[in-house]
């Protein structure tokens, strides 16, 4: 996710902007820039690709003096990392920095082009600068009025700050579904996407809410909505340490990212669900299914588990056969793959060496390729014919959580897209899947709230020699993922099994010392999992069930139940994985481990 810092006061703006952006460096970025209302009444902009040090060097050569300014570190989402795509974006006398995604950017760009406007970047952000400039040219009398008019046309998620050459003593900031915080100092005011950027200067802050527009001048600030109605927002004194602030008040990045999943999934779906048409757009890319006879998914680790769920989604919606392969195996086994195959490479980082090599191998044999990744312009999307970004925001915890559920959402989008093109998914069934998908973020939010911290459960099982996880159908990959997550951060041995396989061997492991996590939501295969659960109970196994709210049969038969809401089988993994992530986190914590940096693991595996 990108970082924003803005300042209005009496001090030189540039050191404050750069200092604040440095505090957000941990979030990752690929370019940076600032715009300052320079003292002679003009706007000065400096921006470039790469590290903040490059921007600082630029500012040494060409300084900007002024005490009103905006700054940004960009993590590319629309348009590759480059000088031209770096923020701030300037149109006429208006400059803007933006975090988030403008959903209706295609339509807005076409309309603006129709009025003779030209674009100098590939970003959706530049559209906002055009809209504000247009509103000013059409007679808006203030930057605030022009910003309101512009933002009424924008759909999507944004945290935006605007500055204008013709209104040098003002800033306008707006928030919708992207975080933004206001910092109140003595005769100075700050805006930032995240609190760490402000803490050095003030702890008196206002967390802005959806639809807030803030007008900042040297005299202070006012908050209104898009229609101009006044909004009161209480300020609070933040007692977070700098480290706590980086984690948004959570003790670890992993926990923060677990709780960010409803937003991550919303951002993956954003702008891609065509509700009236009962269809999905893959950002305008069309996958021709006429000559397509099979899909092959290649990935590693958690992304591989997402691929295993994707197989169910795609086979069910598009009735095309799907194979899922570990990338490290696929690349070395002379794979049978060719022009009638679509090879889907899933990689959070977009840099995993085995997945990249598998994709190149498939390409060299004539297959079409599609990358699902969270990092724009990383190696795997660059090498693929089609790309589908998950837009989950940067993931810092080494154990992947929000990128996994965002990958599941992306795979469901792909399944609906393909199903509508093969004709196997009727408009009615597509509509039903889309409506159910739209309910998922709220269900995730409720589930996370209700589950609590699972501390008691973790204390009970933190010293066991091993865990077993079992599930069926779409929840078999979740059993694998639950076991992987636990292994990674608790260092307890864990295995995931297809529940039906238990009696073919693993059942020999069961006694009263090994907890068995049974993923048993209502739906497809439920009765079968129940009988597998009875087999475990009959051998004194300790059962922790993941079950659908209100399922009395389950609660009477096991030691502990982790409840999830009802959902269609294809979408259940987006919910059933949540208690398993929280359980791993709680057990790791109870054992005193380093949750965010588990031993022997790296976030991006760029070697074989
Ligand atoms: C598990 C985890 C790893 C990655 C794997 C693939 O929590 O993070 O198993 O999923 O290394 O990484 P990406 O998705 O970046 O290709």
XYZ file of C-alpha atoms and ligand atoms in Angstrom:
624
model
C 0.000 0.000 0.000
C 1.151 3.497 -0.718
C 2.025 6.122 1.883
C 0.718 9.683 2.121
C 2.018 12.611 4.161
C 0.816 16.218 3.868
C 1.646 19.337 5.862
C 0.384 22.877 6.322
C 2.017 25.163 8.896
C 4.911 27.532 9.422
C 7.840 25.145 9.039
C 9.499 24.138 5.741
C 7.316 21.342 4.356
C 9.915 19.185 2.585
C 11.814 17.807 5.633
C 8.476 16.985 7.311
C 7.163 15.219 4.211
C 10.353 13.220 3.669
C 10.653 12.385 7.393
C 7.038 11.148 7.437
C 7.489 9.091 4.272
C 10.582 7.477 5.800
C 8.415 6.322 8.703
C 6.217 4.514 6.162
C 9.101 2.875 4.285
C 8.502 -0.453 6.063
C 5.338 -0.820 3.991
C 7.328 -1.074 0.777
C 7.171 1.236 -2.258
C 8.634 1.620 -5.702
C 8.637 5.396 -6.297
C 8.205 8.605 -4.331
C 7.415 12.268 -4.793
C 6.437 15.594 -3.243
C 4.601 18.728 -4.368
C 5.053 22.000 -2.501
C 3.335 25.370 -2.831
C 6.598 27.250 -3.311
C 6.809 30.698 -1.849
C 6.538 32.546 -5.166
C 2.996 31.172 -5.642
C 3.808 28.236 -7.904
C 3.635 24.500 -7.328
C 6.893 22.594 -7.444
C 6.830 18.843 -8.052
C 9.708 16.371 -7.633
C 9.130 12.654 -8.094
C 11.064 9.640 -9.256
C 11.198 5.869 -9.373
C 13.099 4.038 -6.626
C 14.042 4.786 -3.065
C 13.419 7.953 -1.068
C 17.170 8.585 -1.290
C 16.697 9.239 -5.044
C 14.003 11.795 -4.269
C 16.207 13.421 -1.632
C 19.053 13.693 -4.165
C 16.629 15.327 -6.599
C 15.578 17.802 -3.905
C 19.205 18.679 -3.170
C 19.739 19.547 -6.846
C 16.390 21.333 -7.186
C 15.087 22.340 -3.725
C 11.491 23.291 -2.976
C 10.876 25.974 -0.353
C 7.389 26.350 1.045
C 5.315 25.411 4.060
C 2.373 23.653 2.427
C 2.992 20.341 0.682
C 1.986 16.775 -0.103
C 4.158 13.665 -0.320
C 3.706 10.077 -1.435
C 5.404 6.719 -1.656
C 3.828 4.567 -4.353
C 3.389 0.796 -4.441
C 2.190 0.272 -7.986
C -1.361 -0.926 -8.620
C -2.335 0.697 -11.947
C 0.677 1.244 -14.175
C 4.192 -0.046 -13.654
C 6.714 1.647 -11.332
C 8.199 4.602 -13.281
C 8.939 8.325 -12.959
C 5.756 9.141 -14.922
C 3.527 6.989 -12.737
C 5.006 8.316 -9.456
C 2.763 10.661 -7.441
C 2.022 13.565 -7.128
C 0.161 13.827 -10.439
C -0.225 17.300 -11.801
C -2.862 18.622 -14.192
C -2.937 22.379 -14.798
C -2.434 23.988 -11.410
C -3.657 20.966 -9.412
C -1.561 18.215 -7.817
C -2.856 15.050 -6.183
C -1.577 12.092 -4.198
C -3.790 9.038 -3.838
C -3.958 5.633 -2.155
C -6.567 3.150 -3.297
C -8.260 2.178 -6.523
C -10.593 4.259 -8.693
C -13.068 1.617 -9.865
C -14.679 3.561 -12.684
C -11.382 4.784 -14.102
C -12.002 3.352 -17.577
C -15.255 5.271 -18.102
C -13.914 8.480 -16.550
C -10.752 8.384 -18.649
C -12.795 7.887 -21.832
C -15.080 10.803 -20.947
C -12.159 13.098 -20.132
C -10.360 12.084 -23.344
C -13.554 12.979 -25.216
C -13.231 16.552 -23.936
C -9.707 16.780 -25.363
C -7.780 15.987 -22.191
C -4.524 14.069 -22.506
C -2.954 11.720 -19.977
C 0.726 11.507 -19.156
C 0.650 8.432 -16.893
C -0.945 4.971 -16.755
C -2.409 5.627 -13.301
C -6.025 5.889 -12.229
C -4.930 8.746 -9.931
C -4.271 11.214 -12.746
C -8.017 11.132 -13.459
C -8.700 12.819 -10.108
C -6.343 15.694 -10.928
C -8.135 16.107 -14.292
C -11.560 16.093 -12.632
C -10.564 18.749 -10.091
C -8.887 20.870 -12.787
C -12.011 20.507 -14.955
C -14.260 21.593 -12.076
C -12.074 24.658 -11.428
C -12.135 25.569 -15.128
C -15.920 25.143 -15.137
C -16.217 27.809 -12.441
C -15.830 26.140 -9.044
C -14.783 28.993 -6.797
C -12.646 27.037 -4.356
C -10.423 23.971 -4.258
C -12.872 22.442 -1.775
C -15.874 22.923 -4.063
C -13.933 21.580 -7.061
C -12.754 18.544 -5.066
C -16.295 17.739 -3.942
C -17.560 17.973 -7.506
C -14.738 15.754 -8.748
C -15.122 13.120 -6.044
C -18.868 12.831 -6.549
C -17.953 11.273 -9.930
C -15.446 8.821 -8.502
C -16.291 5.286 -7.395
C -13.833 3.177 -5.455
C -11.438 3.356 -2.568
C -9.369 6.420 -1.942
C -7.353 8.478 0.471
C -6.562 11.631 -1.476
C -4.797 14.914 -0.778
C -4.962 17.843 -3.209
C -3.039 21.063 -3.473
C -3.594 23.862 -5.991
C -1.416 26.606 -7.387
C -4.307 29.068 -7.309
C -5.145 28.276 -3.663
C -1.651 28.136 -2.134
C -2.622 28.283 1.560
C -4.949 25.268 1.425
C -5.037 21.495 1.260
C -8.043 19.272 0.665
C -8.020 15.663 1.873
C -10.712 13.049 1.304
C -11.218 9.511 2.530
C -13.300 6.597 1.328
C -12.374 3.019 2.268
C -8.633 3.775 2.527
C -7.187 4.819 5.889
C -6.391 8.455 6.645
C -5.461 10.260 9.844
C -5.282 13.967 10.670
C -2.606 15.230 13.078
C -3.217 18.448 15.006
C -0.143 20.471 16.023
C 0.471 24.015 17.342
C -0.339 26.222 14.344
C 0.206 23.314 11.979
C -1.802 20.365 10.711
C -0.744 17.053 9.175
C -2.460 14.419 7.090
C -1.167 10.883 6.660
C -2.288 7.520 5.467
C -0.875 5.976 8.670
C -0.160 7.251 12.152
C 3.616 6.473 12.220
C 4.162 9.337 9.770
C 2.836 11.891 12.297
C 3.914 10.653 15.720
C 7.185 12.586 15.710
C 5.206 15.845 15.494
C 1.922 15.267 17.292
C -0.045 12.617 19.149
C -3.297 14.566 18.912
C -5.070 12.865 16.027
C -8.423 12.408 14.314
C -9.066 9.141 12.480
C -11.154 10.123 9.476
C -14.263 8.224 8.481
C -15.845 7.174 5.184
C -16.830 10.098 2.977
C -14.998 12.731 5.055
C -13.532 15.729 3.243
C -11.105 17.861 5.223
C -10.322 21.457 4.302
C -7.005 22.554 5.807
C -5.771 26.140 6.001
C -3.240 27.939 8.201
C -6.160 28.718 10.538
C -7.050 25.044 11.161
C -9.343 22.473 9.597
C -13.008 21.666 8.953
C -14.535 18.284 8.134
C -17.586 17.974 5.884
C -19.067 15.361 3.571
C -19.233 15.338 -0.224
C -22.420 17.426 -0.132
C -20.959 20.006 2.229
C -22.693 18.967 5.468
C -20.506 19.496 8.535
C -19.113 16.429 10.321
C -17.807 16.323 13.867
C -14.968 13.926 14.522
C -13.487 13.594 18.001
C -9.725 13.867 18.363
C -7.802 11.479 20.577
C -4.347 11.358 22.068
C -2.488 8.406 20.638
C -0.368 6.537 23.173
C 1.056 4.012 20.687
C 4.798 3.527 20.434
C 6.276 4.030 16.964
C 6.394 0.241 16.566
C 2.761 -0.207 17.633
C 1.743 2.526 15.215
C 3.402 0.690 12.324
C 1.236 -2.287 13.168
C -1.917 -0.161 13.380
C -2.180 -0.872 17.115
C -1.924 -4.671 16.658
C 0.936 -6.488 18.413
C 2.097 -8.185 15.192
C 1.854 -7.624 11.447
C 0.385 -11.103 11.061
C -2.559 -10.273 13.322
C -3.043 -6.930 11.581
C -3.079 -8.722 8.235
C -5.515 -11.387 9.468
C -7.898 -8.570 10.403
C -7.306 -6.792 7.085
C -8.753 -9.731 5.147
C -12.274 -8.335 4.678
C -10.711 -5.235 3.090
C -8.218 -7.272 1.054
C -11.010 -9.390 -0.429
C -13.141 -6.298 -1.101
C -10.204 -4.756 -2.947
C -9.681 -7.895 -5.035
C -13.346 -7.853 -6.087
C -13.480 -4.089 -6.579
C -14.479 -3.037 -10.086
C -14.501 -6.607 -11.419
C -18.018 -7.803 -10.621
C -20.423 -6.788 -13.375
C -23.621 -7.280 -11.420
C -26.226 -6.306 -14.055
C -24.495 -8.487 -16.693
C -23.999 -11.431 -14.271
C -20.383 -11.443 -15.343
C -16.831 -10.696 -14.247
C -14.292 -8.518 -16.009
C -10.644 -9.389 -15.598
C -9.693 -5.710 -15.986
C -10.799 -5.815 -19.623
C -8.730 -8.913 -20.534
C -10.666 -11.567 -22.445
C -9.702 -15.216 -22.124
C -10.872 -16.991 -25.261
C -12.222 -20.334 -24.085
C -13.014 -21.702 -27.556
C -9.684 -23.468 -27.962
C -9.191 -24.075 -24.251
C -9.315 -27.678 -23.134
C -7.644 -27.584 -19.712
C -6.168 -25.369 -17.008
C -2.993 -26.135 -15.099
C -2.371 -24.208 -11.889
C 1.241 -23.960 -10.680
C 2.265 -22.460 -7.339
C 4.152 -23.089 -4.082
C 3.202 -23.236 -0.404
C 0.127 -21.282 0.592
C -0.448 -20.173 -3.006
C -0.540 -23.866 -3.998
C -3.296 -24.412 -1.443
C -5.233 -21.519 -3.006
C -4.766 -23.304 -6.351
C -6.266 -26.507 -4.920
C -9.392 -24.547 -3.938
C -9.333 -22.857 -7.365
C -9.632 -26.272 -9.004
C -13.036 -26.765 -7.347
C -14.161 -23.271 -8.320
C -13.121 -23.498 -11.982
C -14.253 -27.079 -12.550
C -17.619 -26.291 -10.996
C -18.243 -23.023 -12.873
C -16.528 -23.642 -16.219
C -16.575 -27.462 -16.420
C -12.980 -27.399 -17.670
C -10.537 -29.914 -16.182
C -8.009 -28.321 -13.850
C -4.715 -29.798 -12.716
C -2.850 -28.272 -9.803
C 0.861 -28.791 -9.553
C 3.624 -27.743 -7.216
C 5.712 -25.408 -9.357
C 8.935 -27.079 -8.232
C 7.664 -30.448 -9.503
C 6.016 -29.231 -12.686
C 9.115 -27.553 -14.063
C 11.294 -30.666 -13.843
C 8.975 -33.380 -15.057
C 8.743 -32.774 -18.793
C 5.120 -31.625 -18.394
C 2.493 -32.437 -20.993
C 1.250 -28.949 -21.733
C 0.557 -27.046 -24.936
C -1.460 -24.467 -26.892
C -4.847 -25.705 -25.639
C -3.901 -25.168 -22.010
C -4.111 -22.084 -19.818
C -1.388 -22.235 -17.175
C -2.226 -20.150 -14.112
C 0.745 -19.198 -11.920
C -0.262 -18.049 -8.427
C 2.294 -16.127 -6.407
C 1.765 -13.524 -3.715
C 5.235 -12.031 -4.215
C 5.311 -12.537 -7.966
C 8.984 -13.448 -7.587
C 9.046 -17.116 -6.482
C 11.771 -18.750 -8.575
C 10.064 -22.141 -9.012
C 6.726 -20.598 -10.012
C 8.424 -18.258 -12.493
C 10.372 -21.152 -14.028
C 7.186 -23.271 -14.276
C 5.381 -20.441 -16.056
C 8.276 -19.972 -18.509
C 8.398 -23.717 -19.131
C 4.669 -23.734 -19.956
C 5.063 -20.712 -22.216
C 7.933 -22.296 -24.106
C 5.609 -25.243 -24.867
C 2.998 -22.947 -26.352
C 0.539 -22.662 -23.431
C -1.246 -19.413 -22.667
C -0.364 -18.103 -19.220
C -2.086 -16.088 -16.531
C -0.475 -14.744 -13.352
C -2.345 -14.127 -10.086
C -0.117 -11.947 -7.944
C -0.182 -9.255 -5.291
C 2.842 -7.321 -6.537
C 2.408 -5.227 -9.629
C 5.023 -5.599 -12.305
C 6.859 -8.346 -10.424
C 8.626 -11.044 -12.466
C 5.734 -13.538 -12.767
C 3.067 -11.064 -13.997
C 5.655 -9.577 -16.338
C 6.272 -12.974 -17.912
C 2.564 -13.901 -18.273
C 0.100 -13.226 -21.106
C -2.671 -12.233 -18.674
C -2.494 -10.880 -15.123
C -4.938 -10.669 -12.278
C -3.695 -8.634 -9.324
C -5.105 -9.314 -5.885
C -4.726 -5.743 -4.526
C -4.506 -7.061 -0.947
C -1.954 -4.417 0.046
C 1.556 -5.257 1.136
C 1.888 -8.339 3.340
C 4.721 -8.048 5.862
C 4.171 -11.058 8.153
C 6.124 -13.958 6.666
C 3.197 -16.367 7.084
C 0.771 -15.494 4.316
C -2.807 -14.749 5.398
C -4.580 -11.921 3.589
C -2.870 -12.739 0.298
C -4.271 -16.269 0.538
C -7.902 -15.181 0.900
C -7.386 -12.524 -1.790
C -6.069 -15.292 -4.092
C -9.225 -17.313 -3.373
C -11.344 -14.292 -4.340
C -9.315 -13.832 -7.546
C -9.751 -17.522 -8.437
C -13.519 -17.253 -7.931
C -13.509 -14.253 -10.284
C -11.556 -16.281 -12.851
C -13.972 -19.206 -12.467
C -17.033 -16.995 -13.089
C -15.317 -15.291 -16.049
C -14.504 -18.654 -17.640
C -17.878 -20.197 -16.788
C -19.744 -17.385 -18.495
C -17.571 -17.825 -21.599
C -17.803 -21.616 -21.795
C -21.554 -21.188 -21.292
C -21.605 -23.674 -18.418
C -22.484 -21.033 -15.849
C -25.952 -19.634 -16.465
C -26.572 -15.928 -15.806
C -28.758 -16.959 -12.844
C -26.065 -19.161 -11.297
C -23.413 -16.499 -11.921
C -25.659 -13.939 -10.259
C -26.077 -16.207 -7.243
C -22.296 -16.734 -6.925
C -21.673 -12.987 -7.280
C -24.232 -12.153 -4.584
C -22.723 -14.745 -2.249
C -19.221 -13.448 -2.983
C -20.297 -9.922 -2.117
C -21.465 -11.132 1.303
C -18.085 -12.674 2.145
C -16.172 -9.594 3.444
C -18.869 -8.835 6.032
C -19.020 -12.498 7.042
C -15.228 -12.482 7.446
C -15.427 -9.369 9.578
C -18.077 -10.904 11.854
C -16.190 -14.192 12.124
C -12.947 -12.493 13.143
C -14.773 -10.430 15.751
C -16.594 -13.430 17.210
C -13.643 -15.831 17.348
C -11.730 -13.678 19.835
C -8.074 -14.333 20.590
C -8.202 -18.178 21.068
C -5.731 -17.743 23.936
C -7.329 -20.407 26.113
C -7.253 -22.972 23.328
C -3.641 -22.126 22.569
C -2.625 -22.501 26.221
C -4.292 -25.901 26.322
C -2.492 -27.267 23.268
C 0.756 -25.315 23.067
C 2.928 -28.233 24.237
C 1.412 -31.103 22.247
C 3.797 -33.075 20.005
C 1.627 -32.660 16.922
C -1.650 -31.585 15.338
C -3.755 -33.177 12.629
C -6.076 -31.213 10.351
C -8.737 -32.792 8.219
C -11.390 -31.640 5.791
C -13.149 -32.691 2.603
C -13.828 -31.069 -0.756
C -12.982 -27.372 -0.748
C -11.962 -27.706 2.884
C -9.289 -30.334 2.233
C -6.898 -27.597 0.961
C -7.837 -25.617 4.083
C -6.726 -28.570 6.217
C -3.387 -28.420 4.383
C -3.190 -24.666 4.853
C -4.094 -24.892 8.553
C -1.288 -27.419 9.068
C 1.225 -25.336 7.101
C 0.387 -22.153 9.022
C 0.765 -23.932 12.362
C 4.086 -25.538 11.365
C 5.491 -22.267 10.074
C 4.999 -20.162 13.162
C 4.541 -22.543 16.102
C 7.164 -25.124 14.979
C 4.757 -27.887 16.072
C 4.570 -30.783 13.645
C 1.224 -30.736 11.840
C -0.298 -32.666 8.958
C -3.324 -31.948 6.828
C -5.356 -34.820 5.397
C -8.407 -35.381 3.260
C -10.813 -36.623 5.942
C -11.649 -39.753 3.934
C -7.970 -40.743 3.939
C -7.693 -40.940 7.732
C -8.644 -44.600 7.919
C -6.037 -45.475 5.284
C -3.153 -44.835 7.667
C -3.078 -41.569 9.621
C -5.691 -42.851 12.070
C -2.834 -44.828 13.672
C -1.519 -41.515 15.009
C -4.627 -40.700 16.994
C -4.616 -40.808 20.786
C -5.608 -38.368 23.503
C -2.398 -36.359 23.099
C -2.882 -35.240 19.484
C -5.517 -32.587 18.801
C -7.394 -33.093 15.543
C -8.823 -30.025 13.857
C -11.859 -31.137 11.866
C -13.168 -28.654 9.299
C -16.832 -29.564 9.130
C -19.071 -26.737 7.940
C -22.599 -27.613 6.775
C -22.827 -28.347 3.074
C -21.285 -30.736 0.596
C -19.660 -33.728 2.356
C -20.817 -32.665 5.830
C -22.197 -36.069 6.885
C -19.053 -37.813 5.679
C -16.841 -35.516 7.760
C -19.080 -36.175 10.760
C -18.447 -39.890 10.485
C -14.702 -39.269 10.093
C -14.940 -37.192 13.243
C -16.620 -40.070 15.075
C -13.723 -42.321 14.062
C -11.370 -39.867 15.758
C -13.552 -39.575 18.856
C -13.729 -43.375 19.162
C -9.944 -43.379 19.534
C -9.902 -40.750 22.301
C -8.829 -38.003 19.878
C -9.224 -34.404 21.034
C -11.411 -32.702 18.421
C -11.386 -28.990 17.647
C -14.122 -28.472 15.073
C -14.628 -25.629 12.625
C -18.393 -25.664 12.203
C -21.363 -23.677 10.964
C -23.036 -21.457 13.556
C -25.670 -23.278 15.565
C -24.630 -26.815 14.601
C -25.625 -28.656 17.776
C -24.620 -32.103 16.474
C -21.004 -30.951 16.235
C -20.913 -29.053 19.506
C -22.100 -32.155 21.383
C -19.334 -34.291 19.937
C -16.110 -32.358 20.353
C -13.958 -30.561 22.901
C -13.989 -27.123 21.219
C -15.844 -25.502 18.341
C -14.721 -22.548 16.245
C -17.815 -21.129 14.598
C -18.084 -19.775 11.051
C -21.122 -18.471 9.140
C -22.928 -20.473 6.507
C -21.709 -20.122 2.900
C -21.788 -22.137 -0.335
C -19.104 -24.852 -0.435
C -17.047 -23.020 -3.071
C -16.740 -19.956 -0.833
C -16.418 -21.680 2.545
C -12.578 -21.668 2.461
C -12.611 -17.859 2.716
C -14.224 -18.321 6.133
C -12.986 -21.680 7.423
C -9.346 -20.611 7.099
C -9.845 -17.675 9.502
C -10.022 -19.681 12.778
C -7.012 -21.723 11.645
C -4.940 -18.584 11.053
C -5.940 -17.253 14.480
C -5.192 -20.601 16.127
C -1.676 -20.717 14.629
C -1.083 -17.146 15.715
C -2.270 -17.838 19.273
C -0.218 -21.050 19.621
C 2.902 -19.336 18.275
C 2.419 -16.498 20.753
C 1.821 -18.911 23.650
C 5.110 -20.634 22.793
C 6.941 -17.310 22.793
C 7.917 -17.465 19.112
C 8.646 -14.612 16.742
C 5.317 -14.581 14.906
C 6.245 -12.196 12.101
C 9.718 -13.560 11.402
C 9.588 -17.330 11.952
C 12.897 -19.159 11.880
C 14.348 -20.351 8.562
C 11.676 -18.658 6.412
C 11.798 -15.775 3.930
C 8.935 -13.712 2.563
C 9.988 -14.095 -1.019
C 11.762 -17.269 -2.169
C 13.773 -16.209 -5.188
C 16.064 -19.246 -5.197
C 15.248 -22.820 -6.172
C 3.269 -19.620 3.721
C 3.989 -18.868 2.722
C 4.716 -19.619 1.659
C 4.425 -18.986 0.310
C 5.279 -19.636 -0.788
C 4.928 -19.062 -2.154
O 2.728 -18.793 4.694
O 4.015 -17.677 2.756
O 4.360 -20.969 1.660
O 3.062 -19.129 0.044
O 6.632 -19.413 -0.531
O 5.132 -17.693 -2.172
P 4.495 -16.783 -3.282
O 3.027 -16.803 -3.110
O 5.090 -15.421 -3.064
O 4.904 -17.370 -4.605
